[in-house]
Amino acid sequence: MKKGYTDTLSTKKLIKDQSLLRHEDIRHQIRVLPELKALIPPLLPDELAQLENNILADGCREALLVWETTVRVLEKADDDNPVYILVDGHNRYGICQKNGIDFRVNLKSFPAMEQDRTFMIENQLGRRNLTPEQTAYLRGLRYRDEKGKRGQYDRTDHKGHFVLYGEGDSEESSEIASKAVKTAGRTSTAEKLAKQYSVNEKTIKRDAAFAAGVEKLSYDLKADFLAGKLSVSKTVLQELGQRDIADGSINSADALTPSSTHASKSGIDTPTKPAKQTKTSTPKPSAIQTALKKLADQLATTDNPTALLCDEIVYVATQFKTFLLENHQGEGKKKLSGGRAQQGGKRKS
């Protein structure tokens, strides 16, 4: 009896040792995929510093989640060698690697990258420390993935192609949008996700447009925006998402101003706002007038004018007005003073 008990303990110890050796091997093979890491909203500098201090003091108490898969599944290649992809714990992993701190891993299985991606988005949306922009971005990605159209979002089944943030949120417009996306006996993707996240369908659609715009940013620019280091309005990013450009192609924050976003989309060579208004930096009046005419023509031919288009018209018209005042004010004063002199002469007579 005693021998059997000893044998059992020996077997358990052997299994445990083998498991530890395997996990030790896995820890040295973990891969971080940039496209998956981009789904993790970055921590603010003080949050990251606090996390590092906690890990330095108490160790990495929470295990990292790792997807155990194969090269065949990941890269569609004829190779069954194992691959270990980091799913959750990117910040903790970076801190542990930097400071030589040990950590545990929990393995999870997914049939393909799509399921892993969905899990990561859902996992992040379940956390409480997300900003409104991060939440909207992740919900938008979820919608786009569900629709199976990377780089696009469906704008055919809601009211208006240019429904911007904060516009058309009335109960009536929500009801119209809801009816438009429903088909007999079938629930739309927007309706399903709206119910899941306790928002309306129009919010999901706007999130998708917003996420499409964020995806146009380069990796670093997107990280800065989601971390709150870069301020860009949701409307500008929604407009950007409609442009036919590759994801990750926007490398400069200068391309995210309302003027440059709209001008690039419409093909109009609109004068940009100078940092300081001087006579030497003011665009030629012919260029301003041409730009204003093009914008006016665009306004006349579109059924759905956007807020950005209106802002552009106001800005260019203000530039033109400024030019007229600066260059014709003297002439106007002469005419005005000449008229007063004539009136004065009449009074004397």
mmCIF file of C-alpha atoms in Angstrom, residues 40-47 129-135 137 210 214 217 219-233 237:
data_model
loop_
_atom_site.group_PDB
_atom_site.id
_atom_site.type_symbol
_atom_site.label_atom_id
_atom_site.label_comp_id
_atom_site.label_asym_id
_atom_site.label_seq_id
_atom_site.Cartn_x
_atom_site.Cartn_y
_atom_site.Cartn_z
ATOM 1 C CA ILE A 40 -4.474 46.291 -27.003
ATOM 2 C CA PRO A 41 -5.169 49.931 -26.075
ATOM 3 C CA PRO A 42 -1.839 51.321 -24.804
ATOM 4 C CA LEU A 43 -1.488 52.358 -21.189
ATOM 5 C CA LEU A 44 -0.818 55.941 -20.231
ATOM 6 C CA PRO A 45 2.787 56.559 -19.114
ATOM 7 C CA ASP A 46 1.861 56.785 -15.423
ATOM 8 C CA GLU A 47 -0.248 53.601 -15.685
ATOM 9 C CA ASN A 129 -10.431 51.410 -17.927
ATOM 10 C CA LEU A 130 -11.067 52.050 -21.632
ATOM 11 C CA THR A 131 -11.522 55.583 -22.948
ATOM 12 C CA PRO A 132 -14.593 56.340 -25.115
ATOM 13 C CA GLU A 133 -12.323 56.412 -28.187
ATOM 14 C CA GLN A 134 -10.821 53.030 -27.368
ATOM 15 C CA THR A 135 -14.259 51.531 -26.776
ATOM 16 C CA TYR A 137 -12.583 51.674 -31.938
ATOM 17 C CA PHE A 210 -14.525 55.588 -36.884
ATOM 18 C CA VAL A 214 -8.224 54.821 -37.200
ATOM 19 C CA LEU A 217 -3.175 55.599 -39.390
ATOM 20 C CA TYR A 219 1.064 51.873 -36.233
ATOM 21 C CA ASP A 220 2.806 54.604 -34.199
ATOM 22 C CA LEU A 221 0.221 57.277 -35.009
ATOM 23 C CA LYS A 222 -2.623 54.931 -34.066
ATOM 24 C CA ALA A 223 -0.912 54.045 -30.798
ATOM 25 C CA ASP A 224 -0.488 57.756 -29.953
ATOM 26 C CA PHE A 225 -4.139 58.451 -30.718
ATOM 27 C CA LEU A 226 -5.490 55.524 -28.701
ATOM 28 C CA ALA A 227 -3.166 56.454 -25.827
ATOM 29 C CA GLY A 228 -4.591 59.986 -25.776
ATOM 30 C CA LYS A 229 -1.349 61.619 -26.947
ATOM 31 C CA LEU A 230 -2.878 62.792 -30.225
ATOM 32 C CA SER A 231 -6.142 64.728 -30.382
ATOM 33 C CA VAL A 232 -8.256 64.091 -33.484
ATOM 34 C CA SER A 233 -12.021 64.478 -33.709
ATOM 35 C CA LEU A 237 -11.523 60.006 -38.594
#
